[in-house]
Short mmCIF file of C-alpha atoms in Angstrom, two decimals:
data_model
loop_
_atom_site.label_atom_id
_atom_site.label_comp_id
_atom_site.label_asym_id
_atom_site.label_seq_id
_atom_site.Cartn_x
_atom_site.Cartn_y
_atom_site.Cartn_z
CA UNK N 904 30.99 56.07 53.97
CA UNK N 905 32.21 52.79 52.53
CA UNK N 906 35.42 51.04 53.50
CA UNK N 907 36.91 48.54 51.07
CA UNK N 908 37.17 45.02 52.49
CA UNK N 909 39.39 42.99 50.16
CA UNK N 910 38.91 39.57 51.70
CA UNK N 911 41.51 36.79 51.64
CA UNK N 912 41.42 35.90 47.94
CA UNK N 913 41.53 39.43 46.58
CA UNK N 914 44.32 40.62 48.91
CA UNK N 915 46.43 37.54 48.18
CA UNK N 916 45.95 36.76 44.46
CA UNK N 917 42.89 38.23 42.70
CA UNK N 918 44.48 41.67 42.47
CA UNK N 919 42.58 42.64 39.32
CA UNK N 920 39.34 43.02 41.29
CA UNK N 921 40.93 45.38 43.81
CA UNK N 922 42.62 47.43 41.07
CA UNK N 923 39.53 47.72 38.85
CA UNK N 924 37.01 48.30 41.66
CA UNK N 925 39.10 51.09 43.18
CA UNK N 926 39.79 52.69 39.80
CA UNK N 927 36.20 52.64 38.54
CA UNK N 928 34.62 53.70 41.85
CA UNK N 929 37.02 56.60 42.30
CA UNK N 930 36.38 57.71 38.68
CA UNK N 931 32.66 57.63 39.51
CA UNK N 932 33.20 59.85 42.53
CA UNK N 933 33.06 57.27 45.34
CA UNK N 934 35.77 57.81 47.96
CA UNK N 935 36.64 54.61 49.81
CA UNK N 936 37.88 54.70 53.40
CA UNK N 937 40.88 52.70 54.58
CA UNK N 938 40.25 50.39 57.50
CA UNK N 939 43.05 48.86 59.58
CA UNK N 940 43.18 45.59 61.50
CA UNK N 941 40.87 43.52 59.29
CA UNK N 942 41.11 39.73 59.10
CA UNK N 943 39.48 36.90 57.13
CA UNK N 944 35.65 37.11 57.31
CA UNK N 945 35.51 33.65 58.87
CA UNK N 946 33.42 32.07 56.12
CA UNK N 947 36.06 29.40 55.33
CA UNK N 948 35.71 28.10 58.89
CA UNK N 949 31.90 28.00 59.13
CA UNK N 950 31.85 24.32 58.23
CA UNK N 951 34.05 23.38 61.15
CA UNK N 952 33.15 26.01 63.71
CA UNK N 953 30.17 28.34 63.57
CA UNK N 954 31.42 30.25 66.68
CA UNK N 955 34.80 30.92 64.98
CA UNK N 956 32.96 32.19 61.90
CA UNK N 957 30.73 34.47 64.00
CA UNK N 958 33.70 35.83 65.94
CA UNK N 959 35.64 36.75 62.80
CA UNK N 960 32.75 38.32 60.89
CA UNK N 961 31.54 40.23 63.95
CA UNK N 962 35.08 41.44 64.60
CA UNK N 963 35.42 42.99 61.13
CA UNK N 964 31.97 44.56 61.46
CA UNK N 965 32.92 45.92 64.90
CA UNK N 966 36.06 47.51 63.41
CA UNK N 967 33.89 49.22 60.77
CA UNK N 968 31.41 50.29 63.44
CA UNK N 969 34.17 51.85 65.55
CA UNK N 970 35.17 54.04 62.58
CA UNK N 971 31.55 54.80 61.61
CA UNK N 972 31.78 53.20 58.16
CA UNK N 973 30.03 50.41 56.23
CA UNK N 974 31.91 47.54 54.57
CA UNK N 975 32.25 46.97 50.84
CA UNK N 976 33.57 43.41 50.55
CA UNK N 977 35.04 42.43 47.18
CA UNK N 978 33.75 38.88 47.52
CA UNK N 979 30.35 37.20 47.43
CA UNK N 980 31.38 34.95 50.31
CA UNK N 981 32.51 37.78 52.58
CA UNK N 982 29.35 39.78 51.87
CA UNK N 983 27.15 36.76 52.61
CA UNK N 984 29.16 36.05 55.73
CA UNK N 985 28.68 39.57 57.14
CA UNK N 986 24.97 39.60 56.29
CA UNK N 987 24.31 36.16 57.73
CA UNK N 988 26.19 36.86 60.95
CA UNK N 989 24.44 40.21 61.35
CA UNK N 990 21.14 38.41 60.95
CA UNK N 991 21.91 35.75 63.58
CA UNK N 992 23.32 38.27 66.06
CA UNK N 993 20.30 40.55 65.65
CA UNK N 994 17.91 37.77 66.58
CA UNK N 995 19.87 36.19 69.42
CA UNK N 996 21.01 38.44 72.25
CA UNK N 997 22.66 35.60 74.18
CA UNK N 998 24.78 34.77 71.14
CA UNK N 999 25.67 38.44 70.77
CA UNK N 1000 26.91 38.50 74.36
CA UNK N 1001 29.03 35.41 73.81
CA UNK N 1002 30.67 36.94 70.72
CA UNK N 1003 31.10 40.31 72.43
CA UNK N 1004 32.94 38.66 75.30
CA UNK N 1005 35.55 37.53 72.74
CA UNK N 1006 35.63 40.93 71.03
CA UNK N 1007 36.14 42.70 74.37
CA UNK N 1008 39.60 41.07 74.57
CA UNK N 1009 40.62 43.61 71.90
CA UNK N 1010 38.42 46.40 73.26
CA UNK N 1011 35.88 45.97 70.46
CA UNK N 1012 32.10 45.81 70.63
CA UNK N 1013 29.55 44.63 68.08
CA UNK N 1014 26.17 46.36 68.14
CA UNK N 1015 25.18 45.85 64.49
CA UNK N 1016 25.47 49.41 63.23
CA UNK N 1017 27.80 48.71 60.30
CA UNK N 1018 26.23 47.35 57.12
CA UNK N 1019 27.72 45.28 54.33
CA UNK N 1020 27.25 46.30 50.69
CA UNK N 1021 27.69 44.01 47.72
CA UNK N 1022 29.77 45.46 44.87
CA UNK N 1023 26.70 45.28 42.58
CA UNK N 1024 24.75 47.35 45.11
CA UNK N 1025 27.62 49.83 45.21
CA UNK N 1026 27.41 50.24 41.43
CA UNK N 1027 23.62 50.19 41.08
CA UNK N 1028 22.56 52.04 44.25
CA UNK N 1029 25.49 54.03 45.67
CA UNK N 1030 26.78 55.18 42.25
CA UNK N 1031 23.52 54.73 40.31
CA UNK N 1032 22.71 53.37 36.85
CA UNK N 1033 22.32 56.83 35.28
CA UNK N 1034 25.72 57.99 36.45
CA UNK N 1035 27.26 54.85 34.94
CA UNK N 1036 25.39 55.42 31.67
CA UNK N 1037 26.84 58.94 31.49
CA UNK N 1038 30.35 57.69 32.20
CA UNK N 1039 30.40 55.34 29.18
CA UNK N 1040 32.91 56.57 26.59
CA UNK N 1041 33.47 53.37 24.61
CA UNK N 1042 30.08 51.60 24.30
CA UNK N 1043 30.51 47.83 24.23
CA UNK N 1044 28.09 47.47 21.33
CA UNK N 1045 27.84 44.07 19.72
CA UNK N 1046 29.19 42.07 22.65
CA UNK N 1047 26.98 39.24 23.91
CA UNK N 1048 27.89 38.55 27.53
CA UNK N 1049 26.89 35.88 30.03
CA UNK N 1050 26.25 37.12 33.57
CA UNK N 1051 27.54 34.79 36.29
CA UNK N 1052 26.43 36.10 39.70
CA UNK N 1053 27.86 33.36 41.89
CA UNK N 1054 25.67 31.51 44.39
CA UNK N 1055 26.51 33.62 47.42
CA UNK N 1056 25.42 36.88 45.80
CA UNK N 1057 21.83 35.63 45.75
CA UNK N 1058 21.27 32.90 48.33
CA UNK N 1059 19.79 32.61 50.89
CA UNK N 1060 17.21 35.26 50.01
CA UNK N 1061 15.61 34.83 53.47
CA UNK N 1062 18.23 37.20 54.96
CA UNK N 1063 17.82 39.84 52.23
CA UNK N 1064 20.32 39.46 49.40
CA UNK N 1065 20.91 41.71 46.37
CA UNK N 1066 18.16 40.57 43.99
CA UNK N 1067 15.52 37.95 43.20
CA UNK N 1068 17.27 34.61 43.90
CA UNK N 1069 15.70 32.80 40.92
CA UNK N 1070 15.54 35.62 38.38
CA UNK N 1071 18.06 38.32 39.22
CA UNK N 1072 18.48 41.22 36.76
CA UNK N 1073 20.84 43.66 38.48
CA UNK N 1074 24.02 42.40 36.78
CA UNK N 1075 22.32 42.19 33.37
CA UNK N 1076 21.09 45.76 33.78
CA UNK N 1077 24.59 46.94 34.67
CA UNK N 1078 26.01 45.13 31.61
CA UNK N 1079 23.36 46.52 29.22
CA UNK N 1080 23.95 50.07 30.36
CA UNK N 1081 27.49 49.70 28.94
CA UNK N 1082 26.06 48.93 25.49
CA UNK N 1083 26.62 45.15 25.51
CA UNK N 1084 23.83 42.59 25.46
CA UNK N 1085 23.21 40.24 28.39
CA UNK N 1086 20.74 37.48 27.58
CA UNK N 1087 19.40 34.71 29.77
CA UNK N 1088 20.84 31.20 29.51
CA UNK N 1089 19.60 28.08 31.28
CA UNK N 1090 22.73 27.54 33.40
CA UNK N 1091 22.88 31.17 34.55
CA UNK N 1092 22.40 30.44 38.26
CA UNK N 1093 24.52 27.28 38.36
CA UNK N 1094 27.37 27.00 40.85
CA UNK N 1095 31.02 27.37 39.69
CA UNK N 1096 32.02 24.38 41.82
CA UNK N 1097 34.68 26.19 43.83
CA UNK N 1098 33.19 24.94 47.12
CA UNK N 1099 34.43 21.47 46.24
CA UNK N 1100 38.04 22.54 45.55
CA UNK N 1101 39.25 21.60 48.98
CA UNK N 1102 37.90 18.06 48.93
CA UNK N 1103 37.88 17.05 45.27
CA UNK N 1104 39.63 19.49 42.97
CA UNK N 1105 38.82 17.67 39.76
CA UNK N 1106 35.09 17.69 40.47
CA UNK N 1107 35.26 21.44 41.02
CA UNK N 1108 37.05 21.85 37.67
CA UNK N 1109 34.48 19.64 35.94
CA UNK N 1110 31.60 21.77 37.25
CA UNK N 1111 33.34 24.96 36.10
CA UNK N 1112 34.26 23.39 32.75
CA UNK N 1113 30.68 22.28 32.17
CA UNK N 1114 29.35 25.77 32.76
CA UNK N 1115 31.99 27.43 30.55
CA UNK N 1116 31.41 24.89 27.79
CA UNK N 1117 27.67 25.47 27.73
CA UNK N 1118 28.22 29.26 27.67
CA UNK N 1119 30.65 28.84 24.79
CA UNK N 1120 28.18 26.64 22.90
CA UNK N 1121 25.59 29.40 23.16
CA UNK N 1122 28.00 31.74 21.33
CA UNK N 1123 28.59 34.24 24.09
CA UNK N 1124 31.61 36.53 23.62
CA UNK N 1125 32.52 36.39 27.29
CA UNK N 1126 31.52 35.86 30.91
CA UNK N 1127 31.10 38.56 33.56
CA UNK N 1128 31.32 37.86 37.27
CA UNK N 1129 31.62 39.66 40.62
CA UNK N 1130 33.13 36.99 42.85
CA UNK N 1131 36.88 36.30 43.20
CA UNK N 1132 36.27 32.60 43.87
CA UNK N 1133 34.15 32.22 40.73
CA UNK N 1134 36.75 34.25 38.81
CA UNK N 1135 39.50 31.95 40.05
CA UNK N 1136 37.61 28.95 38.71
CA UNK N 1137 36.21 30.40 35.47
CA UNK N 1138 39.13 32.61 34.38
CA UNK N 1139 42.31 31.28 35.96
CA UNK N 1140 41.60 27.56 35.71
CA UNK N 1141 40.71 27.20 32.03
CA UNK N 1142 44.03 25.53 31.27
CA UNK N 1143 43.59 23.11 34.18
CA UNK N 1144 40.05 22.40 32.95
CA UNK N 1145 41.34 21.58 29.45
CA UNK N 1146 44.05 19.30 30.85
CA UNK N 1147 42.17 17.37 33.50
CA UNK N 1148 38.48 17.27 32.50
CA UNK N 1149 36.42 16.20 29.49
CA UNK N 1150 36.03 19.84 28.42
CA UNK N 1151 39.10 20.02 26.18
CA UNK N 1152 38.15 23.11 24.17
CA UNK N 1153 37.05 25.51 26.89
CA UNK N 1154 38.51 28.89 25.90
CA UNK N 1155 36.45 32.01 26.56
CA UNK N 1156 37.17 35.49 27.98
CA UNK N 1157 36.09 36.10 31.60
CA UNK N 1158 35.97 39.50 33.34
CA UNK N 1159 35.10 41.12 36.61
CA UNK N 1160 32.20 43.52 36.12
CA UNK N 1161 34.44 46.35 37.32
CA UNK N 1162 36.89 45.55 34.49
CA UNK N 1163 34.14 45.61 31.88
CA UNK N 1164 32.90 48.91 33.28
CA UNK N 1165 36.47 50.26 33.12
CA UNK N 1166 36.76 49.27 29.45
CA UNK N 1167 33.50 51.09 28.68
CA UNK N 1168 34.75 54.13 30.62
CA UNK N 1169 37.75 54.19 28.31
CA UNK N 1170 40.35 53.14 30.90
CA UNK N 1171 43.55 51.39 29.85
CA UNK N 1172 43.91 47.63 30.22
CA UNK N 1173 46.49 47.97 33.01
CA UNK N 1174 44.42 50.54 34.93
CA UNK N 1175 41.81 47.82 35.43
CA UNK N 1176 44.24 44.95 35.96
CA UNK N 1177 43.23 43.27 32.71
CA UNK N 1178 46.80 42.00 32.27
CA UNK N 1179 46.09 39.65 35.19
CA UNK N 1180 43.21 37.78 33.52
CA UNK N 1181 44.29 34.34 32.33
CA UNK N 1182 41.47 33.77 29.84
CA UNK N 1183 41.68 35.03 26.19
CA UNK N 1184 40.58 38.60 26.94
CA UNK N 1185 42.43 39.87 23.84
CA UNK N 1186 39.46 38.76 21.75
CA UNK N 1187 37.18 41.24 23.51
CA UNK N 1188 39.74 44.04 23.27
CA UNK N 1189 39.90 43.47 19.50
CA UNK N 1190 36.11 43.58 19.22
CA UNK N 1191 35.75 46.88 21.05
CA UNK N 1192 38.44 48.66 19.07
CA UNK N 1193 41.70 47.26 20.23
CA UNK N 1194 44.00 47.56 23.19
CA UNK N 1195 45.03 51.17 23.28
CA UNK N 1196 48.06 50.78 25.47
CA UNK K 745 40.48 9.97 50.53
CA UNK K 746 40.98 13.49 51.79
CA UNK K 747 40.55 12.46 55.42
CA UNK K 748 42.92 12.87 58.30
CA UNK K 749 43.53 9.87 60.52
CA UNK K 750 40.54 8.62 62.45
CA UNK K 751 39.93 9.54 66.07
CA UNK K 752 37.67 7.68 68.47
CA UNK K 753 34.22 9.19 68.82
CA UNK K 754 33.46 10.83 72.15
CA UNK K 755 29.66 11.10 72.32
CA UNK K 756 26.90 8.52 71.96
CA UNK K 757 24.37 8.72 69.13
CA UNK K 758 21.71 10.23 71.42
CA UNK K 759 24.09 12.88 72.67
CA UNK K 760 25.00 13.67 69.09
CA UNK K 761 21.32 14.08 68.18
CA UNK K 762 20.80 16.65 70.89
CA UNK K 763 24.07 18.36 69.92
CA UNK K 764 22.79 18.66 66.36
CA UNK K 765 19.59 20.28 67.58
CA UNK K 766 21.60 22.81 69.57
CA UNK K 767 24.11 23.70 66.86
CA UNK K 768 23.45 27.20 65.56
CA UNK K 769 21.73 27.35 62.17
CA UNK K 770 18.31 27.58 60.54
CA UNK K 771 17.98 23.81 60.23
CA UNK K 772 14.64 22.06 60.79
CA UNK K 773 15.15 18.47 59.60
CA UNK K 774 11.92 17.39 61.34
CA UNK K 775 9.84 19.45 58.87
CA UNK K 776 11.07 17.59 55.77
CA UNK K 777 8.43 15.68 53.80
CA UNK K 778 10.95 14.24 51.34
CA UNK K 779 9.87 16.08 48.18
CA UNK K 780 13.40 15.88 46.73
CA UNK K 781 13.60 19.41 45.39
CA UNK K 782 16.94 19.83 47.19
CA UNK K 783 18.60 16.79 45.61
CA UNK K 784 17.35 17.64 42.13
CA UNK K 785 19.10 21.02 42.13
CA UNK K 786 22.26 19.86 43.90
CA UNK K 787 25.50 20.20 41.85
CA UNK K 788 27.27 17.53 43.92
CA UNK K 789 24.55 14.94 43.27
CA UNK K 790 25.84 14.62 39.68
CA UNK K 791 29.20 13.40 40.92
CA UNK K 792 28.76 11.63 44.25
CA UNK K 793 26.27 9.54 46.13
CA UNK K 794 25.37 12.83 47.78
CA UNK K 795 21.68 13.65 48.24
CA UNK K 796 20.58 16.41 50.64
CA UNK K 797 17.18 14.69 50.88
CA UNK K 798 18.80 11.43 51.98
CA UNK K 799 20.96 13.21 54.56
CA UNK K 800 17.87 14.90 56.04
CA UNK K 801 16.04 11.54 56.07
CA UNK K 802 18.94 9.95 57.94
CA UNK K 803 18.83 12.77 60.49
CA UNK K 804 15.09 12.17 60.94
CA UNK K 805 15.87 8.52 61.60
CA UNK K 806 18.51 9.48 64.17
CA UNK K 807 21.47 8.15 62.19
CA UNK K 808 23.70 11.00 63.29
CA UNK K 809 26.71 8.92 64.19
CA UNK K 810 26.85 7.35 60.75
CA UNK K 811 26.62 10.79 59.10
CA UNK K 812 29.26 12.58 61.15
CA UNK K 813 31.74 9.78 60.49
CA UNK K 814 31.11 9.71 56.74
CA UNK K 815 32.91 11.46 53.88
CA UNK K 816 29.50 12.29 52.39
CA UNK K 817 28.87 15.40 54.49
CA UNK K 818 32.07 16.94 53.07
CA UNK K 819 30.96 16.54 49.46
CA UNK K 820 28.68 19.60 49.65
CA UNK K 821 29.55 22.41 47.20
CA UNK K 822 27.97 25.01 49.53
CA UNK K 823 25.90 26.56 46.73
CA UNK K 824 22.88 26.96 49.07
CA UNK K 825 20.38 26.04 46.33
CA UNK K 826 18.81 23.44 48.66
CA UNK K 827 18.32 26.01 51.40
CA UNK K 828 16.91 28.55 48.94
CA UNK K 829 14.46 26.19 47.28
CA UNK K 830 13.17 24.07 50.17
CA UNK K 831 9.38 24.55 50.43
CA UNK K 832 9.42 23.50 54.11
CA UNK K 833 12.30 25.68 55.32
CA UNK K 834 14.28 22.60 56.34
CA UNK K 835 17.53 24.26 55.13
CA UNK K 836 19.36 21.01 54.24
CA UNK K 837 22.59 23.01 53.88
CA UNK K 838 22.36 24.13 57.50
CA UNK K 839 21.76 20.51 58.56
CA UNK K 840 24.96 19.54 56.72
CA UNK K 841 26.89 22.45 58.22
CA UNK K 842 25.76 21.42 61.71
CA UNK K 843 26.87 17.81 61.05
CA UNK K 844 30.27 19.08 59.87
CA UNK K 845 30.60 21.24 62.98
CA UNK K 846 29.87 18.20 65.14
CA UNK K 847 32.47 16.10 63.29
CA UNK K 848 35.06 18.82 64.00
CA UNK K 849 34.11 19.27 67.65
CA UNK K 850 34.20 15.49 68.22
CA UNK K 851 37.69 15.39 66.66
CA UNK K 852 36.47 13.06 63.91
CA UNK K 853 38.06 12.94 60.46
CA UNK K 854 37.70 16.15 58.47
CA UNK K 855 39.27 17.18 55.16
CA UNK K 856 42.97 18.05 55.58
CA UNK K 857 42.47 21.45 53.99
CA UNK K 858 40.66 22.76 57.05
CA UNK K 859 43.69 22.30 59.33
CA UNK K 860 45.77 24.31 56.86
CA UNK K 861 43.13 27.07 56.79
CA UNK K 862 42.95 27.18 60.58
CA UNK K 863 46.76 27.29 60.91
CA UNK K 864 47.05 30.12 58.40
CA UNK K 865 44.27 32.19 59.98
CA UNK K 866 45.71 31.73 63.49
CA UNK K 867 49.14 32.80 62.23
CA UNK K 868 48.31 35.50 59.65
CA UNK K 869 44.65 36.41 60.17
CA UNK K 870 43.88 35.36 56.58
CA UNK K 871 43.72 32.06 54.66
CA UNK K 872 46.64 33.02 52.43
CA UNK K 873 49.37 35.66 52.29
CA UNK K 874 49.85 37.56 49.01
CA UNK K 875 51.50 35.58 46.22
CA UNK K 876 53.09 36.45 42.87
CA UNK K 877 50.68 36.01 39.97
CA UNK K 878 51.05 35.59 36.22
CA UNK K 879 50.38 38.65 34.04
CA UNK K 880 50.56 38.93 30.26
CA UNK K 881 52.51 41.52 28.30
CA UNK K 882 50.33 41.13 25.17
CA UNK K 883 46.66 40.22 25.60
CA UNK K 884 46.06 36.47 25.03
CA UNK K 885 43.56 35.45 22.34
CA UNK K 886 41.67 32.27 21.47
CA UNK K 887 44.07 31.45 18.61
CA UNK K 888 46.50 30.67 21.38
CA UNK K 889 49.50 32.50 19.98
CA UNK K 890 52.33 32.34 22.51
CA UNK K 891 52.34 35.44 24.70
CA UNK K 892 55.02 36.70 27.04
CA UNK K 893 54.28 36.64 30.76
CA UNK K 894 55.70 38.31 33.86
CA UNK K 895 55.18 37.62 37.56
CA UNK K 896 53.64 40.46 39.57
CA UNK K 897 52.87 41.00 43.25
CA UNK K 898 51.17 43.72 45.30
CA UNK K 899 54.32 45.86 45.32
CA UNK K 900 54.87 45.78 41.57
CA UNK K 901 51.17 46.56 41.05
CA UNK K 902 51.38 49.55 43.43
CA UNK K 903 48.83 48.04 45.80
CA UNK K 904 49.03 48.99 49.50
CA UNK K 905 50.17 46.54 52.17
CA UNK K 906 47.16 44.36 53.10
CA UNK K 907 45.65 44.90 56.54
CA UNK K 908 46.06 42.37 59.33
CA UNK K 909 44.77 42.18 62.93
CA UNK K 910 46.76 44.74 64.95
CA UNK K 911 47.27 42.44 67.90
CA UNK K 912 47.70 38.99 66.35
CA UNK K 913 48.27 37.32 69.74
CA UNK K 914 44.90 38.46 71.10
CA UNK K 915 43.15 37.63 67.82
CA UNK K 916 44.54 34.07 67.84
CA UNK K 917 43.71 33.61 71.51
CA UNK K 918 40.09 34.66 70.97
CA UNK K 919 39.81 32.55 67.82
CA UNK K 920 41.19 29.46 69.59
CA UNK K 921 38.56 29.91 72.30
CA UNK K 922 35.82 30.14 69.66
CA UNK K 923 37.14 27.03 67.87
CA UNK K 924 36.94 25.10 71.12
CA UNK K 925 33.42 26.41 71.76
CA UNK K 926 34.62 28.15 74.94
CA UNK K 927 33.56 31.64 74.01
CA UNK K 928 31.36 32.15 77.07
#
């Protein structure tokens, strides 16, 4: 059983991911469990305190373990965080004891039973490609889309991530099954720059702007991602990019994969939170036969 | 620029070196043979005098005190390309993360944003409470015709109340211990 783990960004502002993931998964027959008491995964604090990061990730995993469920984080960073912490705690029993002494204050214990699934694994393995193919009602024929995985979906491969770190195909496969084309482009694995937001916001915007500009130049109809931090940069910050960087004409639709899947399944724009996207998503709606509602 | 006010350093350079070695992570700076693959794929290197290879070289030379007091270690975009691509399993990213952890534990200058994150997590369990976001009434297009917007939140979108730690006081207490490195 999978329990949805929203993560800080999705529960506080990237609502479209939560809406579209829940809607598409439930339409595909996946029942998600509710889990109480969750907190931040700790990833934002790993740069200042590795023990704080371990405590928070292990705590969320221990909550899942106590209910006998696995976590489905709606964020590349949260998924990486859980996998990395699981890996460290598996190898180091002394570390596990130290973290468990903190968890025992709340009556929790981490043994490592609960797993963490990436949303792309949920779609490709838990649901399955064939089931998705059969659920397509409005094929997205003629759309040329750029897959943006986000760094933390793929790296570091040493702990077992979702696909080949230098030539992943899972997202492209999931896009193609909807009828759209997903071709390679040289900047495919480049970072969105979000990691620099806290220290130098304009540099972060310039990195995002550069990637969007190059995608636009290669005549893609839109960008597809699976990370709320990448989405925040690529979708919600296009106006800021135009205002404060050299990329003055960046203007391209950006979607969560779950939204694209929802469109292909024939769901209404609002059922998949499409009204929350800030980029010009109307262009895609026109191309696939208009916004029905 | 983004630094808090400076605090005096507590440990000597030698002590810092051994602290680096003992900070959790996959880092093996001693294995680096300076091929430069990390710097060549680094997104930050286009914008700053930030080179993972140079940071690892400075660690090899024992220049820890200079690194932990510098702004440089905070210019990492955390993309992990250096860690992924290193042929010697040095994991430059983990070296940088360990240096950042030392700067924090020694009460040196760190970016202001981290104090805000820590405060919010200690208070709410998350880095940010739900906010109202902008939503369109007619889908925006590239022609940029003016569209009407509304502000929506979790309630108006029929989303459930987000989960939080049940016992916030115990959560904060445990987290404070971890932040001080007193989790034993």
